[in-house]
PDB file of C-alpha atoms and ligand atoms in Angstrom:
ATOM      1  CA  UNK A   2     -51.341  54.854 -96.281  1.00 78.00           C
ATOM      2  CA  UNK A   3     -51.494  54.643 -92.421  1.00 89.00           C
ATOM      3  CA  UNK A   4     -50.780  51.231 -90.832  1.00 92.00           C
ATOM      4  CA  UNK A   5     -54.168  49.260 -90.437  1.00 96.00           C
ATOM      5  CA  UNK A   6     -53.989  46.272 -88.016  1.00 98.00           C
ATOM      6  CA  UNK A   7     -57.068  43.860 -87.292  1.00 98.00           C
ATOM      7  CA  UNK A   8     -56.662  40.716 -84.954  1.00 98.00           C
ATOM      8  CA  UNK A   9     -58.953  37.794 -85.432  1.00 98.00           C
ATOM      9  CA  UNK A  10     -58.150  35.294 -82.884  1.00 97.00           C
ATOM     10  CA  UNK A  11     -60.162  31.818 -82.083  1.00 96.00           C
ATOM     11  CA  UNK A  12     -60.137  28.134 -81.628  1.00 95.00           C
ATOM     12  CA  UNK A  13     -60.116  25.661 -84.361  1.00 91.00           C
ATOM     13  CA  UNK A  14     -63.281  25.496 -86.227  1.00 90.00           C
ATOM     14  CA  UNK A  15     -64.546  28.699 -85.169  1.00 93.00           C
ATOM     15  CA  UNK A  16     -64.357  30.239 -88.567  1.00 90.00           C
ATOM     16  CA  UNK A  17     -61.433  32.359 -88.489  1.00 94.00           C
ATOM     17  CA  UNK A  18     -59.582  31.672 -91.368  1.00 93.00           C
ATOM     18  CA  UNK A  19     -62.703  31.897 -93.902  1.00 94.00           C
ATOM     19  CA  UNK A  20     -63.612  35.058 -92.335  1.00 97.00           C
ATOM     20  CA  UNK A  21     -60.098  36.739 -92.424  1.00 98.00           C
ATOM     21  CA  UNK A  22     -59.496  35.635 -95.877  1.00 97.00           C
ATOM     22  CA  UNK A  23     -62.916  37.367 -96.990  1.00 98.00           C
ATOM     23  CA  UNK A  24     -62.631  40.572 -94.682  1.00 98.00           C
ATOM     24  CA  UNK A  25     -59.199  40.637 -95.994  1.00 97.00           C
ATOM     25  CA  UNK A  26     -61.063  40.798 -99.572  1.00 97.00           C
ATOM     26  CA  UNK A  27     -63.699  43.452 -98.655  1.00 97.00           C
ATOM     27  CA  UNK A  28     -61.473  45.871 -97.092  1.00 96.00           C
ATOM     28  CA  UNK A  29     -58.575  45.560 -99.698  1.00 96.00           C
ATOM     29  CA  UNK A  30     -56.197  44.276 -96.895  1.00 97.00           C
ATOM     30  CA  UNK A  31     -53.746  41.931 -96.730  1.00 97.00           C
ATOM     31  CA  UNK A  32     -53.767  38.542 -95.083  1.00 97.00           C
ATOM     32  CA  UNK A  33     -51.570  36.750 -92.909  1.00 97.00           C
ATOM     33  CA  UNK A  34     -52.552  33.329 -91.723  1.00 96.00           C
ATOM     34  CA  UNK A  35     -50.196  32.632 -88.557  1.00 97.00           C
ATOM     35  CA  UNK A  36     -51.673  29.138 -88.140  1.00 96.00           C
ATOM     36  CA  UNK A  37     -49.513  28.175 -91.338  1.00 97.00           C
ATOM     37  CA  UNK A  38     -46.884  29.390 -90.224  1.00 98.00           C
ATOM     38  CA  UNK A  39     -46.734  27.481 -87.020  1.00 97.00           C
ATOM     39  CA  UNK A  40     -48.227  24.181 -89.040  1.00 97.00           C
ATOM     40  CA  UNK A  41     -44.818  24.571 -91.856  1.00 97.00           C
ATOM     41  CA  UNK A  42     -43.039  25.114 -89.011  1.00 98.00           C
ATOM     42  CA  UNK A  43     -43.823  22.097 -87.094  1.00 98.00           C
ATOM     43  CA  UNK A  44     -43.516  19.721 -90.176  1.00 97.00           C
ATOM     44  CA  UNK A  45     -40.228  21.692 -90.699  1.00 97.00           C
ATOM     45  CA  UNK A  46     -39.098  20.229 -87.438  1.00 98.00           C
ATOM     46  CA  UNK A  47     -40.874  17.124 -87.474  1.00 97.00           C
ATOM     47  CA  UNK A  48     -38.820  16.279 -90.332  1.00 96.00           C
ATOM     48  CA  UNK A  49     -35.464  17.134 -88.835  1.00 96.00           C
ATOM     49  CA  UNK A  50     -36.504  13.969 -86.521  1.00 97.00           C
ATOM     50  CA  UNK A  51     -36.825  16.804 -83.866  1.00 98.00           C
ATOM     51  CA  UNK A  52     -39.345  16.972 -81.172  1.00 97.00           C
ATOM     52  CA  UNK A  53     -40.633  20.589 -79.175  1.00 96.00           C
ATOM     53  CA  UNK A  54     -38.866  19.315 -75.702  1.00 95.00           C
ATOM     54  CA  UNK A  55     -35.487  19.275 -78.143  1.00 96.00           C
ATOM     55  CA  UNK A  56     -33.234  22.387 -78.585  1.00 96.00           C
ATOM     56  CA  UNK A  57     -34.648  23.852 -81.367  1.00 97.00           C
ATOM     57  CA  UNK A  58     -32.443  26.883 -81.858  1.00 96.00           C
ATOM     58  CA  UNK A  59     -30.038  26.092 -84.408  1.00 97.00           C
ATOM     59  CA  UNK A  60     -33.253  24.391 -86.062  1.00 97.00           C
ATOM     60  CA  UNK A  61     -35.124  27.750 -85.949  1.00 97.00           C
ATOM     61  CA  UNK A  62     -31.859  29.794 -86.662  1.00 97.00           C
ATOM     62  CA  UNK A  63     -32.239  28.297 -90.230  1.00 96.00           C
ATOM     63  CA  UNK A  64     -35.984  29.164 -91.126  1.00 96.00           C
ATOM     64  CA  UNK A  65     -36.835  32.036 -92.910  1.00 96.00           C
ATOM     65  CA  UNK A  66     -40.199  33.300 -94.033  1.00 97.00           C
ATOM     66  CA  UNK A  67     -40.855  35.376 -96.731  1.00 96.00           C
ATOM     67  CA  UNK A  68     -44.255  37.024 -97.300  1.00 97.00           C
ATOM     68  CA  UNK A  69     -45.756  37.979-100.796  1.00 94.00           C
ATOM     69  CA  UNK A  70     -49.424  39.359-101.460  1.00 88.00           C
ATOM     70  CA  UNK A  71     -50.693  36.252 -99.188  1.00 89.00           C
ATOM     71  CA  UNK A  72     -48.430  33.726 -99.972  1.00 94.00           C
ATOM     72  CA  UNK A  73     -46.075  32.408 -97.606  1.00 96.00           C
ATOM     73  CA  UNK A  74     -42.504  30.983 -98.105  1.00 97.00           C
ATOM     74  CA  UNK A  75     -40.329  28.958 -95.552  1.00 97.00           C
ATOM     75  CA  UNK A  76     -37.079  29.136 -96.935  1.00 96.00           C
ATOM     76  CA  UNK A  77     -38.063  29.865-100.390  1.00 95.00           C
ATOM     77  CA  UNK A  78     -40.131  27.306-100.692  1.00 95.00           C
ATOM     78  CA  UNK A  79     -44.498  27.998-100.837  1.00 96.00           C
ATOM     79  CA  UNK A  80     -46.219  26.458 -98.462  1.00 95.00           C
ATOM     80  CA  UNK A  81     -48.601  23.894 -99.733  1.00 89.00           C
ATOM     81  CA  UNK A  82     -52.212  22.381 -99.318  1.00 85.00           C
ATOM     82  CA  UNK A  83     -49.662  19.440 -96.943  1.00 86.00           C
ATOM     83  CA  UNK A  84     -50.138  21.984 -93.938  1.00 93.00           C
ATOM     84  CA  UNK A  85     -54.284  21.575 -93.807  1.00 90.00           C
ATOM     85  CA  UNK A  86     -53.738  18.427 -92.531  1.00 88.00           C
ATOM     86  CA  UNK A  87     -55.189  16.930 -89.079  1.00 86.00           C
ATOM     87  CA  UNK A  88     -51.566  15.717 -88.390  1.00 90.00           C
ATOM     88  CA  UNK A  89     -49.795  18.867 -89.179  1.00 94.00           C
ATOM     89  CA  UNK A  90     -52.281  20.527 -87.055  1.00 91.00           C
ATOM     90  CA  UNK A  91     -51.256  18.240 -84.430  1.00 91.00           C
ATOM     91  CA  UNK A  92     -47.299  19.010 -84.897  1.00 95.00           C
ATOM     92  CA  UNK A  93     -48.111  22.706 -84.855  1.00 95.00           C
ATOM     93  CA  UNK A  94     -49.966  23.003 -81.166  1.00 92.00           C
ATOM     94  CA  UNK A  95     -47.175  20.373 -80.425  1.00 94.00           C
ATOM     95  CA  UNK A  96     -44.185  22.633 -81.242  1.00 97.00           C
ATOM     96  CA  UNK A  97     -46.448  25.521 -80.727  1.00 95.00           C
ATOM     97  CA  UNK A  98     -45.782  25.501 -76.911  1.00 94.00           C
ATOM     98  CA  UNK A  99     -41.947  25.794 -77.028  1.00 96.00           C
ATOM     99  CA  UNK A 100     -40.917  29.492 -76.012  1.00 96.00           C
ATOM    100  CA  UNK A 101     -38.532  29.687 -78.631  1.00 97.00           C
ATOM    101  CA  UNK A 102     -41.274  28.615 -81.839  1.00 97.00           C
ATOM    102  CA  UNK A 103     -43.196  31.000 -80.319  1.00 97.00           C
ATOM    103  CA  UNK A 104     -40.546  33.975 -79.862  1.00 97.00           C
ATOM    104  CA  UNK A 105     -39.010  33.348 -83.343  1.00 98.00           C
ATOM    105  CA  UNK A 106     -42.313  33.066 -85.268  1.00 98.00           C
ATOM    106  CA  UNK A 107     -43.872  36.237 -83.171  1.00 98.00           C
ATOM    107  CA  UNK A 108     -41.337  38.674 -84.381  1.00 97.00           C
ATOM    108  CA  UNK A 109     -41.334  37.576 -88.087  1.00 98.00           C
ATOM    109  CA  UNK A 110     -45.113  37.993 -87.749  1.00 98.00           C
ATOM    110  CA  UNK A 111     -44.725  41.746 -86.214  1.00 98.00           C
ATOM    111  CA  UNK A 112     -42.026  42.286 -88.861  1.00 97.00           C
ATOM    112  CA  UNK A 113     -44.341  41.186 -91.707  1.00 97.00           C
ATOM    113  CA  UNK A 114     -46.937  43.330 -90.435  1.00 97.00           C
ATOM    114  CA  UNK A 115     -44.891  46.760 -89.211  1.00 96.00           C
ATOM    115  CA  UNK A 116     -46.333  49.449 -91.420  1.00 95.00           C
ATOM    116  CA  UNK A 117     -48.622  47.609 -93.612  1.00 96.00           C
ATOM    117  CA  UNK A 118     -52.469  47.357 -93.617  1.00 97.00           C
ATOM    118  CA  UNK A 119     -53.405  43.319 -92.542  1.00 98.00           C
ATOM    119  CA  UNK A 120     -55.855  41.434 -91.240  1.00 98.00           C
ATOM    120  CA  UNK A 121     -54.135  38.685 -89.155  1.00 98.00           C
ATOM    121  CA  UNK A 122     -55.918  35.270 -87.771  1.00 97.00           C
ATOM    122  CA  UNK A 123     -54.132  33.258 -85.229  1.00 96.00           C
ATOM    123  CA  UNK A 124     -54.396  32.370 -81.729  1.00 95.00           C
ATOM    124  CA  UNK A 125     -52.407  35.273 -79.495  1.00 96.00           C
ATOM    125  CA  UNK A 126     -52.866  37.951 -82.089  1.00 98.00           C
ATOM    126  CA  UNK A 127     -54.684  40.311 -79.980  1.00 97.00           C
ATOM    127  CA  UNK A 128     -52.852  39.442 -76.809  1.00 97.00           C
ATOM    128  CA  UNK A 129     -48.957  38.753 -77.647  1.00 97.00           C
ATOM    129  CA  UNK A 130     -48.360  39.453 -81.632  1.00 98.00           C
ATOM    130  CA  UNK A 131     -49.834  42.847 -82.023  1.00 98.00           C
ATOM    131  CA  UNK A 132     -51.792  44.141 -79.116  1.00 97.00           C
ATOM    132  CA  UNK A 133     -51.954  47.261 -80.773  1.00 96.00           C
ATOM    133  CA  UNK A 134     -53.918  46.549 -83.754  1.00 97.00           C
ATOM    134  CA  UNK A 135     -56.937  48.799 -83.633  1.00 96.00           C
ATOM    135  CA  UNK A 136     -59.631  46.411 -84.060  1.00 98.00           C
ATOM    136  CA  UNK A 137     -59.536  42.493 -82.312  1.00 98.00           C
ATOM    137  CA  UNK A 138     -61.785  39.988 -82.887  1.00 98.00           C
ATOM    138  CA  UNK A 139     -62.054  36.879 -80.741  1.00 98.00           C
ATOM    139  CA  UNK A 140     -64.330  34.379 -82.633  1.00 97.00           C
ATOM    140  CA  UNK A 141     -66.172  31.169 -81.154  1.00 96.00           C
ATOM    141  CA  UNK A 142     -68.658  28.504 -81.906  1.00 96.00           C
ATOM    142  CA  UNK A 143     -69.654  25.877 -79.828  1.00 97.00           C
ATOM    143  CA  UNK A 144     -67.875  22.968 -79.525  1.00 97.00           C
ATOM    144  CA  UNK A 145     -70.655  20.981 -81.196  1.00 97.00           C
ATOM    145  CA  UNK A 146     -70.981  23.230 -84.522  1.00 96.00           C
ATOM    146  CA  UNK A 147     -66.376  23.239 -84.637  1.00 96.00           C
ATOM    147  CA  UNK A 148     -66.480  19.919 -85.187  1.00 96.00           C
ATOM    148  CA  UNK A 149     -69.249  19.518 -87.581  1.00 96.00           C
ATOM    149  CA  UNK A 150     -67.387  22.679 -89.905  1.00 94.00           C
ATOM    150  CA  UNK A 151     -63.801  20.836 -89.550  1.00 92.00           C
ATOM    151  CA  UNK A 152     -66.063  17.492 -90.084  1.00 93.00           C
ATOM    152  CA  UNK A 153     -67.340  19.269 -93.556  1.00 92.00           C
ATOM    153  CA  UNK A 154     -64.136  20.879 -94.326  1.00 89.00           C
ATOM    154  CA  UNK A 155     -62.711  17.329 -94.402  1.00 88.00           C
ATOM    155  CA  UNK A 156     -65.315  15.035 -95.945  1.00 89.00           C
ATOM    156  CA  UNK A 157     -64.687  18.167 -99.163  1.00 89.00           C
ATOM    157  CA  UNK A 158     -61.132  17.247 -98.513  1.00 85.00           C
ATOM    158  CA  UNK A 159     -61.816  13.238 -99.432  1.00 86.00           C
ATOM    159  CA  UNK A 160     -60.645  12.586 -95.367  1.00 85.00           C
ATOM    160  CA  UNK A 161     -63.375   9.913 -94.102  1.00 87.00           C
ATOM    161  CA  UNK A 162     -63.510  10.668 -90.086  1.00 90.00           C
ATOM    162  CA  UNK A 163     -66.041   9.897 -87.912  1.00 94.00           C
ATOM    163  CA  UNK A 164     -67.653  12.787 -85.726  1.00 96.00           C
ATOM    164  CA  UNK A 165     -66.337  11.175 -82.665  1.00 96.00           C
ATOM    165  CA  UNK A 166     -62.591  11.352 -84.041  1.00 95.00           C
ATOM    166  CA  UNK A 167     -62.798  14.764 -84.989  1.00 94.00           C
ATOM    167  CA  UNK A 168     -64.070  15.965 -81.757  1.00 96.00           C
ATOM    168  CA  UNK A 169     -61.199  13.901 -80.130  1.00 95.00           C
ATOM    169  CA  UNK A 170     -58.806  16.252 -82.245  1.00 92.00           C
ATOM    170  CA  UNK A 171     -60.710  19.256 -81.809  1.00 94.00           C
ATOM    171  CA  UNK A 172     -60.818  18.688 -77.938  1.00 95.00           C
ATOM    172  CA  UNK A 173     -57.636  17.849 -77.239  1.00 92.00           C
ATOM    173  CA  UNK A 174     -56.307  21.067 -79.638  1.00 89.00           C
ATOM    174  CA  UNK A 175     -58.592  23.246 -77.496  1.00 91.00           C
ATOM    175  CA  UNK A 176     -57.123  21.988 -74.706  1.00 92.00           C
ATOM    176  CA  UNK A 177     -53.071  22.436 -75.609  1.00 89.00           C
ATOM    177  CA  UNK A 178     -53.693  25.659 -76.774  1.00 90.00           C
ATOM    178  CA  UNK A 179     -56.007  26.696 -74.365  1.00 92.00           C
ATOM    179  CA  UNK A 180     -53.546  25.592 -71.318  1.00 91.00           C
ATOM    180  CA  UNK A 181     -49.987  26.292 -72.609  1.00 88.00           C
ATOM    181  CA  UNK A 182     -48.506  28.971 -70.208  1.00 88.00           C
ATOM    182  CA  UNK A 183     -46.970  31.011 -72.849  1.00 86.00           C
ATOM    183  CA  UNK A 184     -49.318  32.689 -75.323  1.00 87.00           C
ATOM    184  CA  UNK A 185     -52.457  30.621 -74.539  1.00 89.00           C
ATOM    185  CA  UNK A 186     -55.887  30.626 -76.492  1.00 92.00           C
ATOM    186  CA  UNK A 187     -57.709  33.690 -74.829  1.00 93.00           C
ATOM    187  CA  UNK A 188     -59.540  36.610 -75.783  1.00 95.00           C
ATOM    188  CA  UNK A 189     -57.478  40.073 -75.216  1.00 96.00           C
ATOM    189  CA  UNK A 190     -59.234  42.082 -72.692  1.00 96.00           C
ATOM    190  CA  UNK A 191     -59.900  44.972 -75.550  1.00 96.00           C
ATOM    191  CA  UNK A 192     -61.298  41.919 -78.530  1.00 97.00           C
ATOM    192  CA  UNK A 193     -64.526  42.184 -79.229  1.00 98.00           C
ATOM    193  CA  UNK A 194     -66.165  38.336 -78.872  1.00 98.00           C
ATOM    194  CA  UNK A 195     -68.824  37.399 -81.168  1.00 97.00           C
ATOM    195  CA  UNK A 196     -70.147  33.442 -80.881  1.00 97.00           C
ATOM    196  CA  UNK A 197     -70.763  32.135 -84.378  1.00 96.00           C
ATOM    197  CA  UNK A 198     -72.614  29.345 -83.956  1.00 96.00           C
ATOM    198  CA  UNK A 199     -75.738  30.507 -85.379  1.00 95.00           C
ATOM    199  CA  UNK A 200     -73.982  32.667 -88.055  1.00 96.00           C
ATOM    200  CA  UNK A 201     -73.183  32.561 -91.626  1.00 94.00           C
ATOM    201  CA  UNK A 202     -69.993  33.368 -92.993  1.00 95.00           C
ATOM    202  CA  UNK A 203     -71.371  36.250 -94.676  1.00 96.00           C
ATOM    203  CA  UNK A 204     -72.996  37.441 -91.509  1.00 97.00           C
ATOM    204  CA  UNK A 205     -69.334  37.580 -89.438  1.00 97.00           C
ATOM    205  CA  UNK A 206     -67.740  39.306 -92.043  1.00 98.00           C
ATOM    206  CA  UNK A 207     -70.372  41.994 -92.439  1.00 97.00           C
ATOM    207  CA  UNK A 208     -70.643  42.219 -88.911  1.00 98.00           C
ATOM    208  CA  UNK A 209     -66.655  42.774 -88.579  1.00 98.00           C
ATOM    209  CA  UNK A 210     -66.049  44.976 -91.903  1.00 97.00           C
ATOM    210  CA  UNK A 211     -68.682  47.332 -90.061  1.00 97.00           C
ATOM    211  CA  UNK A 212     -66.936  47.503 -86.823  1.00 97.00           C
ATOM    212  CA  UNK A 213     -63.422  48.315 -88.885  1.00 96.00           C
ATOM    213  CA  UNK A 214     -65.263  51.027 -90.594  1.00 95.00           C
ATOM    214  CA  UNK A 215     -66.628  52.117 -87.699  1.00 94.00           C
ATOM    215  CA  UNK A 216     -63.515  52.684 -85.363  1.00 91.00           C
ATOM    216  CA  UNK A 217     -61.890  54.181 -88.836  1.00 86.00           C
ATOM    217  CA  UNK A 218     -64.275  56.892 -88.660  1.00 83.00           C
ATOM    218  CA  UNK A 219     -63.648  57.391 -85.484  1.00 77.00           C
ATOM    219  CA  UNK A 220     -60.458  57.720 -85.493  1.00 72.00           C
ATOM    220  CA  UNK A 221     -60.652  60.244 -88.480  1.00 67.00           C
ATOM    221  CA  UNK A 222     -62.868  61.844 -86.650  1.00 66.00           C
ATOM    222  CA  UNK A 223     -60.836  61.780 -83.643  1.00 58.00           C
ATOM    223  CA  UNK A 224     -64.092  60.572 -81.506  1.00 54.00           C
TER     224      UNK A 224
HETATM  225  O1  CDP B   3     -57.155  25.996 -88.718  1.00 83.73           O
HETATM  226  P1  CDP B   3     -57.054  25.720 -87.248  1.00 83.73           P
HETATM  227  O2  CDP B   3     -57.779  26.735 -86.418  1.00 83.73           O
HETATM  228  O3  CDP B   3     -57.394  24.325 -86.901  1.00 83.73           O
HETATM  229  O4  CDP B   3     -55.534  25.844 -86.859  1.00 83.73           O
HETATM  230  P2  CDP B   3     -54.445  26.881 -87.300  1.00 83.73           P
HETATM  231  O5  CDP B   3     -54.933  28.283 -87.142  1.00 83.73           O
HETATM  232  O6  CDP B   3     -53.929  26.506 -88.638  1.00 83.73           O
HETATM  233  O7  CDP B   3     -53.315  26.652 -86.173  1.00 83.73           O
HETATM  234  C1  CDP B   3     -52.724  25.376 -85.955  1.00 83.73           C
HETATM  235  C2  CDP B   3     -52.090  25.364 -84.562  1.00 83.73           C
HETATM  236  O8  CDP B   3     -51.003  26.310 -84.542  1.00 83.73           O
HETATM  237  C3  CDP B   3     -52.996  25.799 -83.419  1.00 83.73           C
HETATM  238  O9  CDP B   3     -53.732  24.721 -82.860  1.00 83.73           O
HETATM  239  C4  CDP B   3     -52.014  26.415 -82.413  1.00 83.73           C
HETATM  240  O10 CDP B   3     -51.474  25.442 -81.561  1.00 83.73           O
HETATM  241  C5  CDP B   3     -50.896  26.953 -83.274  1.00 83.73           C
HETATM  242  N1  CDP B   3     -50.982  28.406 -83.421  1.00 83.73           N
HETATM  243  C6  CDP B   3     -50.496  29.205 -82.410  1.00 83.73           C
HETATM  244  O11 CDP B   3     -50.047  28.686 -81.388  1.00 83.73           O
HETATM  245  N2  CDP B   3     -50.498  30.565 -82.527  1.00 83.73           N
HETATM  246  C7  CDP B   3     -50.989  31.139 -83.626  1.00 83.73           C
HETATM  247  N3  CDP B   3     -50.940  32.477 -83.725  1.00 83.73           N
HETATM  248  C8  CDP B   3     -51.525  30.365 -84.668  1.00 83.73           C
HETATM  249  C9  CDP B   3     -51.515  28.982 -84.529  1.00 83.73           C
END
């Protein structure tokens, strides 16, 4: 079957990984969550007492991922429920801003992805990782309604955080990400932006699945 690639890009809280997961479903495509990848990653470091002005490259010269149906390894082992945390979200936008995280974790993403059908969520999928997948998504909320999804994501979680706190995290993620000079949180000029706030899950994914099947026709028809 012909390669499929679909970018879903956003900030945290925006609904991208729910989304993915269930287009993912609908369309009988794969998922890749690149968020866990850099959140493993970070704790990976974090626990070689290294920090992301270090030099990480004999660090990163021993990680290896291996992917399976939607499962992720880092060196052999699966990554675990650990990586939701609010503090390994923290280490990953911390370690996410070194060139080389980025430049080793970009090309085991593309090589994950090279000839297979995927739906990918992340932050620079549409601009750096594959800006050639034929559909991108760039997915928002406001600020407001992130926090109160990551605020209900953690109160399911058992994590007792005030709304204040969250938004503190959520705000100063946003920011990192947003203002990092390599790979920063941005739509690609080509991803389609649709604002969440007032949408159910169910709504987004209907609303993307249509647009995949869509430029598929299109294609096939060579419109
Ligand atoms: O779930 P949430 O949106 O909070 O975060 P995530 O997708 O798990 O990503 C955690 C952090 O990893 C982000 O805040 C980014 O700093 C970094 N990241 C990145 O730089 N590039 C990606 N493609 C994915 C994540």
């Amino acid at each position: 079957m012909k390669e499929l690639l679909i970018a879903i890009d956003g900030p945290a809280g925006s609904g991208k990984s729910s989304v993915a997961q269930l287009v993912a479903k609908k369309l009988k495509l794969n998922y890749l969550d690149t968020g866990a990848m850099y959140r493993a990653v970070g704790i990976y470091l974090h626990s070689k007492n290294l920090s992301p002005s270090d030099d990480l490259s004999k660090a990163l010269d021993e990680i290896e991922f291996f992917y399976n149906s939607g499962d992720l390894y880092l060196n052999g082992e699966k990554l675990k429920e650990q990586i939701r945390t609010a503090q390994a979200g923290k280490l990953a936008s911390d370690f996410a801003v070194n060139p080389l995280v980025r430049l080793k974790l970009t090309e085991i993403q593309r090589n994950i992805c090279k000839g297979g059908r995927f739906v990918v969520d992340g932050r620079d999928i549409g601009t750096v990782v594959l800006p050639n997948a034929q559909v991108k998504i760039f997915l928002t909320a406001s600020f407001e309604e992130r926090v109160r999804r990551r605020l209900k994501e953690l109160c399911h979680k058992g994590v007792d955080l005030t709304f204040e706190e969250v938004a503190e995290q959520i705000r100063l993620r946003d920011e990192q990400d947003s203002k990092r000079s390599l790979a920063p949180l941005r739509p690609a000029e080509d991803a389609i932006v649709i604002d969440t706030t007032d949408k159910s899950i169910e709504e987004v994914v209907q609303e993307i699945c249509d647009i995949v099947l869509r430029r598929m026709n299109c294609e096939n028809d060579r419109c």
